[in-house]
Amino acid sequence: MTVVSDPTSQSVKRPSRLFKNKMAKLASIPMILTALVVFVGGTLWTVVYSFTGSRMLPKTNWVGFDQYERLWSSDRWIISIKNLAIYGFCSMILTLVIGFTLAACLDRKIRFESAFRTIFLYPFALSFVVTGLAWQWILNPDFGLQSLVRSWGWGSFNFDPLNNPDIVIFGLLIAGIWQGSGLIMCIMLAGLRGIDEDIWKAAKVDGIGTIKTYLVVIIPMMRPVFVTALVLIASGIIKLYDLVVAQTGGGPGLSSEVPAKYVIELMFRAQNLGQGFAASTMMLCSVVVILIPWAYLEFGGRKRG
Amino acid sequence: MSKVMKALLVGTAMTAASTANAVELEVTHWWTSGGEAAAVSKFAEAWNATGNTWVDGAIAGSGGTARPIIISRILGGDPMAATQLNHGRQAEELIEAGLLLDLTDVAEAGGWADIVNPSSLLDACTLDGKIFCVPVNIHSAQWIWLSHDAYQKAGLDVPTDWYEFVETADDLQAAGTLPLAMGQQGWQQNIAFGAITLAVAGQEAWNAVNIDKNADVARGPEYTAAFEAVAAARAFAAESNVQDWNQATNMVITGTAGAQIMGDWAQGEFSVAEQVEGEDYSCLPGLGLNPVLDTGGDAFYFPVNDDPEITAAQKELAALLISPEVQVSFNLAKGSLPVRGDIDMSSANGCMQKGLGILADGGVLPSADITFSQDTQLQLEDLQAQFWAGDMTAAEAQARYADIIEAAD
């Protein structure tokens, strides 16, 4: 995505510019072709076929916007979108806050820092499927957390998110954050370590408190780190699928369905490719709607400045 | 070419030649529960006895998980030699695309048109006059399974029809037993819904909705009564947290639940647990009210293959699957009904005898796999999943149901 603009190449004549670094360009041809054919080509193909009535096999019987009309009148899709919005919003904020707080705590030169770092990062080494299963067991009311607390004597303790349609998405959220915040912590920690010691000294001289220094001085300086973290979290949110399949299977009822699962179920279980393509096109649209203004601000702004 | 290379090539050619008679066929299916695995091993034994090799490709999870894997393998150019699917419309487009082997010559040689009973099963395998699958069993979904243990503990008589079950459900609950075990998956809830509507709304209304797709009947008073009955059943199953159907069946086997509405494949689980029909459990086809059964079931399809040797073996396997001995041993193990009416099933237990009696009397319906596309079925299952897990009213569910029927294909 980054555009490398070499100042010397501006002065060189046009024709030779194309043949500059010939070997490097030659070597990147396979990747360029892959990107064009697989990503761009595949995306265009999907968008085009979302306007057809394809069932099990792709066919070109055009139906206009019928698939999209059906999509937006489908309960399963509306529930999926709502769930993704709740999960996305909470996961974005909580992962950042928890990740940064843990990193800041570790940065205070505590003892056994590497041990804590390893513990916090461990969940990230587990796949979403394992995470989902583990949390399914932890949140199971008959053997998990609820029965443990009850066995300690708090008999009325009630915590059963996975069987309650209203809060099941928060059961998923717990598992998602548990899995993801360790990595964000590591990225944040690396960012904090990159801050010059002199900044801290200067803040101390000026008599600014530790927390205030973090909020007002350090966090603005860590902007690139936050951008990296945001991109990582956001891509994790939009592809949320395996966690749901492993932990709840979309249930109870349809209450923990997500858009990626809608695409898979419609394409393969309902054998309705057109509907699945329409749903994935909508997912692409939502990513593009967020990505384009952001990319414009991020990269367009820098050129001007 | 070096001598070593020559020797190696000759060696390879010889191995290839020596395996010419014994063909390995990979067969995919989703029969993985205890009773089902016992049944599929009967097929494997019979096929291995012919000198060929059965390569078992069991895919864990229900049909909903396995079918996409099977279909994408066929579409992706990596076909298995044979695969289970439910006969009906699941393979329609694969046949149209010419990806499945035409079995018409095998069917004519075996006289399938005369032996398959009911004949609607063969119709479900037929497209444009050609036969593309071998039906191997008949499964019907309209059964309720009752635990004698649970009713004895509560001091009640075992119900003989759905209405008696409803009357005793509260007493059962008071005795600390869950009245109705229900796996929290849409297809299981849809089966319960189908069985209750058929019993409560009657066959005429059922036919109008399921076969003629008449949305007005789905909005009518018969279906209102049916939806209210389903809402009552939802209350009986409110505390059922199990997911898989065999876990729910296990609750009936152990007596922690009074009953389960599930297809006749539950029979296999009772057999594996060595329970005796009439002593430990009862089964009521058509929920004891309406003795008709749908005739869904499993069939084997054979993806087209370039290798003529494999094609010949595929046809041999097709003929074997429907042969009398294999039909008897397989269906006894699986608890399903055989697809041919001319074999001796006297060793079958009471539940299967009831089913055979209904088949002989002609009380057959097409299954949902035959009447609805997969797309419509998923919508119906979604509706049931939402209805059973939440607090949607019967009236609202009925309105949505009628909308789906209106748009059904």
XYZ file of C-alpha atoms in Angstrom:
714
model
C 0.000 0.000 0.000
C 2.929 2.315 0.630
C 4.197 4.327 -2.281
C 7.956 4.643 -2.287
C 8.894 7.815 -4.095
C 12.574 7.999 -4.730
C 13.536 11.658 -5.185
C 16.331 10.848 -7.672
C 13.986 8.954 -10.010
C 12.002 12.136 -10.607
C 14.857 13.682 -12.571
C 15.540 10.572 -14.724
C 13.919 10.427 -18.176
C 10.662 8.518 -18.521
C 11.482 5.467 -20.729
C 14.390 4.350 -18.607
C 12.297 4.566 -15.463
C 10.254 1.547 -16.484
C 13.378 -0.536 -16.887
C 15.017 0.563 -13.712
C 15.693 -2.297 -11.280
C 14.811 -4.782 -14.016
C 15.548 -7.846 -11.938
C 13.450 -6.664 -9.022
C 10.531 -5.967 -11.318
C 10.940 -9.300 -13.051
C 10.974 -11.078 -9.725
C 7.790 -9.396 -8.583
C 5.830 -10.374 -11.704
C 4.470 -13.612 -10.199
C 3.208 -11.741 -7.156
C 1.691 -8.990 -9.303
C -0.056 -11.620 -11.426
C -1.296 -13.431 -8.326
C -2.638 -10.195 -6.926
C -4.351 -9.278 -10.186
C -5.773 -12.673 -11.069
C -6.577 -14.108 -7.649
C -7.517 -11.045 -5.631
C -8.785 -8.486 -8.124
C -10.040 -11.054 -10.640
C -11.688 -13.206 -7.979
C -13.313 -10.172 -6.384
C -14.709 -8.917 -9.696
C -15.975 -12.387 -10.583
C -17.760 -12.631 -7.228
C -19.348 -9.204 -7.620
C -20.526 -9.998 -11.172
C -22.037 -13.340 -10.194
C -23.818 -11.793 -7.221
C -26.248 -10.401 -9.810
C -27.145 -13.885 -11.043
C -29.495 -16.527 -9.717
C -26.691 -19.107 -9.384
C -27.564 -22.013 -7.126
C -25.092 -24.851 -6.666
C -23.074 -24.032 -9.780
C -22.321 -20.554 -11.164
C -24.702 -19.642 -13.995
C -25.316 -16.403 -15.848
C -29.067 -15.995 -15.429
C -29.203 -12.335 -14.481
C -31.640 -11.359 -11.745
C -30.611 -7.758 -11.068
C -30.661 -6.738 -7.434
C -32.916 -9.619 -6.303
C -30.149 -11.250 -4.268
C -29.489 -7.998 -2.415
C -33.180 -7.443 -1.709
C -33.447 -10.913 -0.268
C -30.239 -10.416 1.691
C -31.469 -7.290 3.440
C -34.852 -8.848 4.243
C -33.225 -11.954 5.734
C -33.270 -12.188 9.518
C -30.085 -14.205 9.572
C -28.204 -11.426 7.753
C -29.568 -8.595 9.893
C -28.667 -10.495 13.063
C -25.202 -11.177 11.632
C -24.588 -7.491 10.874
C -25.757 -6.417 14.337
C -23.563 -9.005 15.996
C -20.533 -7.954 13.996
C -21.172 -4.303 14.881
C -21.383 -5.056 18.610
C -18.438 -7.411 18.526
C -16.378 -5.046 16.367
C -17.006 -1.967 18.473
C -16.360 -3.655 21.822
C -13.435 -5.711 20.587
C -11.726 -2.698 18.992
C -11.935 -0.571 22.113
C -11.342 -3.248 24.745
C -8.441 -4.896 22.935
C -6.687 -1.541 22.536
C -7.333 -0.489 26.127
C -6.362 -3.826 27.640
C -3.382 -4.248 25.329
C -2.059 -0.760 26.097
C -2.685 -1.033 29.829
C -0.874 -4.364 30.062
C 2.003 -2.992 28.010
C 2.238 0.133 30.178
C 2.254 -2.024 33.329
C 5.036 -4.197 31.949
C 6.920 -1.085 30.904
C 7.145 0.094 34.527
C 10.256 -2.117 34.886
C 8.519 -4.756 36.964
C 10.134 -8.021 37.989
C 9.669 -11.179 35.876
C 8.610 -9.049 32.950
C 9.453 -11.702 30.366
C 7.472 -14.312 32.293
C 4.367 -12.105 32.285
C 4.910 -11.228 28.656
C 5.002 -14.915 27.748
C 1.850 -15.628 29.765
C -0.079 -12.804 28.119
C 1.097 -13.760 24.648
C 0.350 -17.475 25.020
C -3.350 -17.317 24.052
C -2.334 -15.875 20.705
C -0.467 -19.093 19.941
C -3.802 -20.961 20.058
C -6.025 -21.112 17.023
C -9.520 -19.648 17.189
C -10.952 -23.163 17.076
C -9.065 -24.197 20.212
C -9.904 -20.891 21.877
C -13.571 -21.334 21.034
C -13.710 -24.875 22.390
C -11.832 -23.971 25.566
C -14.178 -21.075 26.277
C -17.195 -23.186 25.408
C -16.153 -25.483 28.250
C -15.222 -22.653 30.616
C -18.604 -20.997 30.053
C -20.580 -24.243 30.206
C -22.941 -23.782 33.153
C -22.722 -27.402 34.289
C -18.933 -27.849 34.467
C -17.412 -24.416 33.956
C -17.108 -21.116 35.733
C -20.705 -21.023 36.997
C -20.538 -24.403 38.734
C -17.082 -23.569 40.154
C -18.294 -20.346 41.786
C -21.429 -22.114 42.989
C -19.315 -24.862 44.566
C -17.490 -22.151 46.530
C -20.778 -21.386 48.225
C -22.296 -18.591 46.114
C -25.313 -20.696 45.214
C -27.238 -18.097 43.246
C -24.315 -17.151 40.987
C -25.565 -17.061 37.429
C -23.255 -16.714 34.452
C -24.409 -18.590 31.390
C -23.861 -16.358 28.356
C -23.641 -19.124 25.758
C -27.218 -20.290 26.334
C -28.744 -16.831 26.528
C -29.569 -15.347 23.111
C -29.335 -11.773 24.434
C -25.752 -11.905 25.686
C -24.185 -14.743 23.721
C -22.170 -12.264 21.654
C -20.384 -11.159 24.828
C -19.440 -14.785 25.480
C -17.704 -14.676 22.108
C -16.194 -11.302 22.921
C -14.531 -12.626 26.094
C -12.853 -15.383 24.118
C -11.868 -13.042 21.279
C -10.268 -10.502 23.594
C -8.546 -13.177 25.646
C -6.998 -14.487 22.461
C -6.144 -11.211 20.783
C -5.033 -8.730 23.450
C -1.669 -10.448 24.081
C -0.438 -9.654 20.592
C -1.595 -6.052 20.818
C 0.204 -5.818 24.153
C 3.461 -6.912 22.523
C 3.097 -4.378 19.712
C 2.334 -1.638 22.219
C 5.255 -2.683 24.373
C 7.580 -2.446 21.397
C 6.190 1.026 20.721
C 6.718 2.093 24.323
C 10.308 0.838 24.247
C 10.870 3.015 21.192
C 10.068 6.176 23.152
C 13.214 8.059 24.061
C 14.105 8.063 27.775
C 14.654 11.822 27.514
C 10.957 12.376 26.907
C 10.231 10.804 30.290
C 12.942 12.922 31.916
C 11.576 16.082 30.336
C 8.058 15.249 31.524
C 9.398 14.656 35.012
C 11.204 17.993 35.003
C 7.980 19.692 33.947
C 6.222 17.952 36.835
C 3.707 16.007 34.706
C 2.250 12.898 36.420
C 2.916 9.413 35.032
C -0.637 8.729 33.815
C -0.938 12.146 32.276
C 2.394 11.679 30.503
C 1.086 8.450 28.951
C -2.164 10.041 27.827
C -0.900 13.393 26.593
C 2.664 12.731 25.449
C 3.327 9.062 24.861
C 0.108 7.973 23.122
C 0.236 10.736 20.476
C 3.848 9.787 19.809
C 2.827 6.182 19.277
C 0.444 6.943 16.434
C 2.062 4.529 13.895
C 1.930 1.735 16.469
C -1.748 2.384 17.083
C -2.445 2.327 13.351
C -0.750 -1.058 13.044
C -2.723 -2.366 16.008
C -6.000 -1.035 14.579
C -5.421 -2.711 11.217
C -4.626 -6.020 12.922
C -7.704 -5.852 15.149
C -9.994 -4.749 12.331
C -8.929 -7.551 10.021
C -9.512 -9.999 12.870
C -13.024 -8.646 13.363
C -14.199 -8.767 9.764
C -13.041 -12.366 9.284
C -14.631 -13.558 12.540
C -15.887 -17.029 11.693
C -13.976 -19.946 13.197
C -14.412 -18.706 16.757
C -18.195 -18.685 16.308
C -18.266 -22.093 14.664
C -16.181 -23.633 17.449
C -17.773 -21.865 20.389
C -21.491 -21.541 19.657
C -22.166 -22.800 16.130
C -24.187 -19.621 15.610
C -26.587 -20.533 18.404
C -28.676 -20.460 20.478
C -31.022 -20.115 17.552
C -29.391 -17.637 15.203
C -28.278 -15.267 17.940
C -24.513 -15.464 17.369
C -24.422 -15.579 13.587
C -21.810 -13.426 11.816
C -21.560 -12.262 8.165
C -18.692 -14.579 7.208
C -20.741 -17.510 8.456
C -23.723 -16.335 6.424
C -21.594 -16.476 3.277
C -20.352 -19.997 3.982
C -23.772 -21.358 4.975
C -25.568 -19.870 1.981
C -22.920 -20.928 -0.502
C -22.422 -24.464 0.677
C -25.295 -25.552 2.881
C -28.146 -23.819 1.106
C -26.359 -24.342 -2.224
C -27.231 -20.787 -3.192
C -24.054 -19.244 -4.592
C -25.743 -16.036 -5.784
C -26.940 -15.202 -2.283
C -23.537 -16.007 -0.766
C -21.819 -13.794 -3.347
C -24.213 -10.947 -2.609
C -23.384 -11.241 1.095
C -19.637 -11.287 0.472
C -19.956 -8.288 -1.834
C -21.702 -6.432 0.986
C -18.822 -7.366 3.304
C -16.379 -5.997 0.744
C -18.415 -2.782 0.468
C -18.370 -2.249 4.233
C -14.587 -2.715 4.309
C -14.133 -0.325 1.402
C -16.396 2.299 2.980
C -14.191 2.304 6.074
C -10.880 1.820 4.294
C -11.024 4.514 1.607
C -11.540 7.575 3.830
C -8.969 6.188 6.251
C -6.398 5.535 3.519
C -7.066 8.985 2.102
C -6.471 10.638 5.455
C -3.459 8.503 6.260
C -1.559 8.589 2.977
C -3.095 11.571 1.171
C -2.518 13.754 4.211
C 1.128 12.819 4.554
C 1.984 13.803 0.990
C 0.505 17.223 1.494
C 2.210 17.713 4.815
C 17.570 -44.891 -19.517
C 19.580 -46.424 -16.762
C 19.107 -49.992 -15.658
C 17.836 -48.906 -12.283
C 15.177 -46.726 -13.853
C 14.082 -49.591 -16.096
C 13.845 -51.947 -13.166
C 11.808 -49.430 -11.246
C 9.435 -48.826 -14.135
C 8.896 -52.525 -14.684
C 8.243 -52.894 -10.990
C 5.657 -50.147 -11.057
C 3.949 -51.608 -14.085
C 3.749 -54.979 -12.389
C 2.232 -53.581 -9.222
C -0.263 -51.698 -11.321
C -1.161 -54.889 -13.146
C -1.509 -56.966 -10.018
C -3.977 -54.523 -8.472
C -6.151 -54.586 -11.586
C -8.610 -57.055 -10.086
C -8.865 -55.541 -6.631
C -10.022 -51.955 -6.977
C -9.831 -49.497 -4.144
C -12.922 -47.331 -3.932
C -13.049 -44.379 -1.616
C -16.519 -43.964 -0.190
C -17.477 -40.803 1.677
C -20.365 -40.618 4.100
C -21.329 -38.929 7.350
C -22.301 -42.015 9.330
C -20.225 -41.559 12.454
C -22.443 -42.210 15.482
C -22.216 -45.640 17.119
C -25.200 -47.217 15.374
C -24.363 -45.640 12.035
C -20.730 -46.750 12.106
C -21.864 -50.297 12.816
C -24.160 -50.123 9.788
C -21.595 -48.764 7.357
C -19.165 -51.490 8.336
C -21.707 -53.977 6.873
C -21.273 -52.301 3.487
C -17.502 -52.333 3.860
C -17.474 -56.029 4.808
C -19.644 -56.983 1.861
C -17.493 -54.985 -0.560
C -14.213 -56.329 0.835
C -15.643 -59.849 0.538
C -15.795 -59.378 -3.242
C -12.004 -58.978 -3.258
C -12.066 -55.207 -3.614
C -11.122 -52.647 -1.019
C -13.429 -50.200 0.720
C -11.568 -47.044 1.656
C -13.666 -45.424 4.315
C -14.015 -41.663 4.042
C -16.179 -40.851 7.031
C -16.756 -37.136 7.549
C -17.650 -36.214 11.108
C -20.577 -33.919 11.718
C -24.037 -34.090 10.264
C -24.984 -33.847 6.616
C -24.820 -30.077 6.789
C -21.082 -30.270 7.477
C -20.269 -33.172 5.216
C -22.261 -32.217 2.111
C -20.264 -29.059 1.282
C -17.023 -31.058 1.562
C -18.364 -33.785 -0.695
C -19.756 -31.376 -3.272
C -16.658 -29.203 -3.382
C -14.505 -32.276 -3.903
C -16.654 -33.340 -6.860
C -16.689 -29.834 -8.315
C -12.984 -29.330 -7.651
C -11.949 -32.319 -9.762
C -10.996 -34.618 -6.887
C -13.993 -36.955 -6.879
C -14.343 -39.895 -4.554
C -15.508 -43.184 -6.052
C -18.849 -43.133 -4.303
C -20.607 -40.932 -1.834
C -23.621 -40.833 0.385
C -26.156 -38.063 -0.106
C -29.824 -37.845 0.742
C -31.817 -38.692 -2.320
C -33.881 -35.832 -3.560
C -32.759 -32.532 -4.928
C -29.344 -32.233 -3.292
C -27.495 -33.537 -6.335
C -29.809 -32.073 -9.002
C -27.295 -29.600 -10.389
C -24.389 -32.029 -10.200
C -26.378 -34.379 -12.439
C -27.266 -31.582 -14.840
C -23.578 -30.672 -15.061
C -22.776 -34.281 -15.997
C -20.623 -34.950 -12.943
C -22.398 -38.080 -11.772
C -22.351 -41.531 -13.301
C -25.430 -42.768 -15.149
C -26.508 -46.056 -13.516
C -29.429 -46.826 -15.829
C -27.838 -50.012 -17.214
C -27.166 -51.371 -13.711
C -30.712 -50.524 -12.677
C -32.190 -52.283 -15.706
C -30.030 -55.365 -15.191
C -31.062 -55.507 -11.532
C -34.727 -54.787 -12.244
C -34.763 -51.926 -9.728
C -38.041 -50.608 -11.093
C -39.771 -53.742 -9.787
C -38.030 -54.208 -6.463
C -37.733 -50.705 -5.041
C -40.645 -49.985 -2.727
C -42.051 -47.333 -2.532
C -41.315 -46.517 -6.149
C -41.070 -42.797 -5.316
C -37.548 -43.527 -4.046
C -36.362 -44.442 -7.512
C -38.123 -41.373 -8.926
C -36.000 -39.263 -6.600
C -32.902 -40.776 -8.230
C -34.200 -40.268 -11.756
C -33.624 -37.279 -13.993
C -34.765 -37.270 -17.638
C -35.452 -41.001 -17.479
C -31.950 -41.892 -16.335
C -31.073 -43.243 -12.916
C -28.185 -41.632 -11.065
C -28.249 -43.048 -7.560
C -28.819 -46.193 -5.533
C -31.240 -45.706 -2.668
C -30.003 -47.806 0.248
C -32.463 -47.142 3.028
C -35.607 -45.312 4.001
C -35.580 -42.916 6.874
C -38.624 -41.277 8.257
C -38.601 -38.381 10.657
C -42.032 -38.631 12.291
C -41.191 -40.642 15.412
C -41.316 -39.937 19.102
C -39.113 -42.021 21.409
C -40.249 -42.477 25.010
C -38.240 -43.584 28.029
C -40.089 -46.164 30.148
C -37.641 -45.540 32.972
C -38.525 -41.844 33.189
C -42.264 -42.514 33.259
C -41.950 -45.290 35.855
C -39.955 -43.008 38.149
C -42.706 -40.400 37.932
C -45.372 -43.065 38.503
C -47.014 -42.489 35.126
C -48.137 -44.708 32.267
C -46.131 -44.410 29.083
C -48.153 -42.258 26.643
C -49.488 -43.810 23.465
C -49.892 -40.631 21.449
C -48.824 -36.964 21.331
C -51.831 -35.643 23.288
C -51.220 -38.071 26.156
C -47.605 -36.974 26.179
C -48.673 -33.338 26.471
C -51.006 -34.157 29.379
C -48.326 -36.011 31.330
C -45.521 -33.550 30.563
C -46.177 -31.336 33.586
C -46.214 -34.307 35.975
C -42.983 -35.492 34.440
C -41.450 -32.085 34.970
C -42.684 -32.051 38.572
C -40.873 -35.364 39.103
C -37.626 -33.688 38.051
C -37.423 -35.143 34.559
C -37.071 -33.044 31.435
C -40.203 -33.864 29.392
C -38.702 -33.394 25.926
C -35.034 -33.693 24.963
C -34.110 -31.450 22.064
C -30.724 -30.881 20.448
C -30.249 -27.163 19.868
C -29.728 -27.374 16.118
C -32.116 -26.049 13.499
C -32.523 -29.281 11.562
C -33.540 -31.208 14.693
C -36.039 -28.550 15.656
C -37.337 -28.587 12.107
C -37.866 -32.349 12.347
C -39.846 -31.930 15.559
C -41.861 -29.178 13.912
C -42.572 -31.366 10.881
C -43.656 -34.327 12.995
C -45.946 -32.232 15.201
C -47.579 -30.434 12.261
C -48.201 -33.690 10.455
C -49.810 -35.144 13.577
C -51.791 -32.065 14.636
C -52.675 -30.347 11.345
C -53.368 -33.593 9.524
C -52.109 -35.006 6.288
C -54.295 -32.956 3.963
C -53.000 -29.633 5.236
C -49.478 -31.020 5.302
C -49.673 -32.042 1.652
C -51.064 -28.667 0.643
C -48.209 -26.829 2.317
C -45.288 -29.146 1.670
C -46.105 -30.478 -1.781
C -48.289 -27.778 -3.353
C -46.581 -24.963 -1.380
C -49.917 -23.358 -0.654
C -49.211 -20.382 1.627
C -52.922 -19.829 2.363
C -53.143 -23.216 4.040
C -49.984 -22.359 5.982
C -51.801 -19.285 7.290
C -54.964 -21.320 7.996
C -56.457 -22.636 11.247
C -54.930 -26.136 10.962
C -51.467 -24.656 11.006
C -52.372 -22.237 13.805
C -53.182 -25.264 15.950
C -49.947 -26.895 14.877
C -47.846 -23.851 15.742
C -49.464 -23.645 19.160
C -48.615 -27.309 19.733
C -45.015 -26.590 18.746
C -44.916 -23.635 21.133
C -46.065 -25.999 23.905
C -43.349 -28.461 22.948
C -40.822 -25.637 23.119
C -41.780 -25.065 26.756
C -41.266 -28.792 27.531
C -37.770 -28.633 26.005
C -36.812 -25.283 27.548
C -34.076 -26.730 29.738
C -32.505 -28.943 27.120
C -28.975 -27.672 26.512
C -27.520 -30.542 24.465
C -26.429 -29.946 20.887
C -26.134 -33.216 18.963
C -29.120 -35.472 18.321
C -27.432 -38.537 19.784
C -26.762 -36.664 23.040
C -30.487 -35.951 23.223
C -31.241 -39.606 22.457
C -28.862 -40.556 25.234
C -30.978 -38.522 27.666
C -33.957 -40.698 26.747
C -31.849 -43.862 27.049
C -30.664 -42.901 30.543
C -34.125 -41.700 31.588
C -33.092 -38.092 32.296
C -35.565 -36.986 29.635
C -39.024 -38.367 28.954
C -39.082 -38.237 25.181
C -37.406 -37.111 22.007
C -38.876 -36.414 18.593
C -36.313 -37.716 16.154
C -36.109 -39.751 13.004
C -35.897 -43.532 13.053
C -32.084 -43.381 13.006
C -32.359 -42.917 16.786
C -33.229 -46.630 16.799
C -29.554 -47.445 16.191
C -28.544 -45.660 19.411
C -31.053 -47.689 21.433
C -29.662 -50.892 19.895
C -26.075 -49.949 20.717
C -27.171 -49.260 24.320
C -28.794 -52.747 24.317
C -32.224 -51.423 25.159
C -35.312 -53.494 24.372
C -38.277 -52.016 22.541
C -41.460 -52.239 24.631
C -39.485 -52.740 27.881
C -36.964 -49.936 28.063
C -38.374 -47.592 25.448
C -41.327 -47.111 23.138
C -41.558 -45.613 19.709
C -44.609 -44.026 18.137
C -44.563 -43.430 14.379
C -46.504 -40.356 13.352
C -46.499 -39.419 17.074
C -49.125 -42.119 17.560
C -51.780 -40.077 15.759
C -51.263 -40.220 12.056
C -49.545 -43.383 10.820
C -47.781 -41.961 7.784
C -44.049 -41.689 7.328
C -41.980 -39.653 4.946
C -39.570 -41.553 2.768
C -36.376 -39.635 2.944
C -33.226 -41.574 3.236
C -29.779 -42.126 2.002
C -28.592 -42.917 -1.453
C -25.207 -43.447 -3.021
C -24.036 -41.375 -5.967
C -21.026 -42.218 -8.102
C -19.027 -39.296 -9.499
C -17.872 -39.727 -13.098
C -14.348 -41.084 -13.378
C -11.906 -41.278 -16.322
C -10.607 -44.681 -15.303
C -12.798 -47.410 -16.910
C -11.657 -49.852 -14.221
C -13.036 -47.640 -11.478
C -16.229 -47.053 -13.449
C -16.758 -50.823 -13.684
C -16.116 -51.173 -9.954
C -18.520 -48.322 -9.217
C -21.277 -50.168 -11.064
C -20.411 -53.377 -9.254
C -20.674 -51.554 -5.928
C -23.993 -50.008 -6.945
C -25.460 -53.441 -7.619
C -24.038 -54.777 -4.354
C -25.542 -52.031 -2.178
C -29.077 -52.938 -3.203
C -28.600 -56.726 -3.125
C -30.914 -58.555 -0.670
C -28.304 -59.779 1.876
C -26.571 -56.407 2.143
C -29.908 -54.624 2.463
C -30.912 -56.864 5.392
C -27.638 -56.635 7.326
C -27.203 -52.909 6.751
C -30.729 -51.877 7.646
C -30.889 -54.089 10.745
C -27.759 -52.373 12.055
C -28.887 -48.884 11.151
C -32.492 -49.206 12.272
C -33.744 -47.937 8.941
C -36.160 -49.567 6.552
C -34.925 -51.437 3.465
C -35.609 -50.041 0.006
C -36.905 -53.321 -1.368
C -40.140 -54.941 -0.325
C -39.146 -58.494 -1.308
C -36.730 -59.360 1.499
C -37.227 -61.054 4.829
C -37.027 -58.532 7.674
C -38.642 -60.771 10.319
C -35.584 -60.385 12.552
C -36.280 -56.659 12.803
C -37.513 -55.354 16.151
C -40.895 -53.906 17.034
C -40.239 -50.336 15.905
C -39.004 -51.387 12.516
C -41.940 -53.764 12.134
C -44.287 -50.833 12.782
C -42.484 -48.878 10.080
C -42.568 -51.787 7.644
C -46.311 -52.164 8.289
C -46.917 -48.503 7.470
C -44.839 -48.808 4.294
C -46.792 -51.899 3.246
C -50.059 -50.023 3.817
C -48.832 -47.247 1.569
C -48.697 -44.532 4.239
C -45.832 -42.739 2.563
C -45.018 -39.079 2.045
C -42.189 -37.455 0.135
C -39.432 -36.138 2.385
C -38.415 -32.516 2.707
C -35.250 -33.334 0.741
C -37.507 -34.201 -2.196
C -40.081 -31.408 -1.902
C -37.884 -28.410 -0.998
C -34.592 -27.087 -2.340
C -31.689 -26.885 0.097
C -32.089 -23.119 0.054
C -35.693 -23.263 1.264
C -34.787 -25.912 3.812
C -32.125 -23.701 5.366
C -34.664 -20.895 5.689
C -37.140 -23.244 7.366
C -34.438 -24.519 9.708
C -33.383 -20.956 10.538
C -36.952 -20.080 11.427
C -37.232 -23.091 13.727
C -33.853 -22.353 15.308
C -34.991 -18.816 16.082
C -38.378 -19.976 17.289
C -37.076 -22.673 19.641
C -34.253 -20.610 21.112
C -36.152 -17.385 21.669
C -39.598 -16.278 22.740
C -41.182 -15.696 19.322
C -44.961 -16.133 19.490
C -46.696 -18.933 17.621
C -48.593 -16.395 15.490
C -45.440 -14.595 14.401
C -43.694 -17.862 13.563
C -46.699 -18.917 11.518
C -46.682 -15.666 9.536
C -42.987 -16.014 8.744
C -43.438 -19.678 7.896
C -46.162 -18.824 5.395
C -43.890 -16.210 3.796
C -41.149 -18.788 3.305
C -43.642 -21.274 1.822
C -44.870 -18.558 -0.545
C -41.349 -17.973 -1.861
C -40.328 -21.651 -1.718
C -38.926 -23.543 -4.664
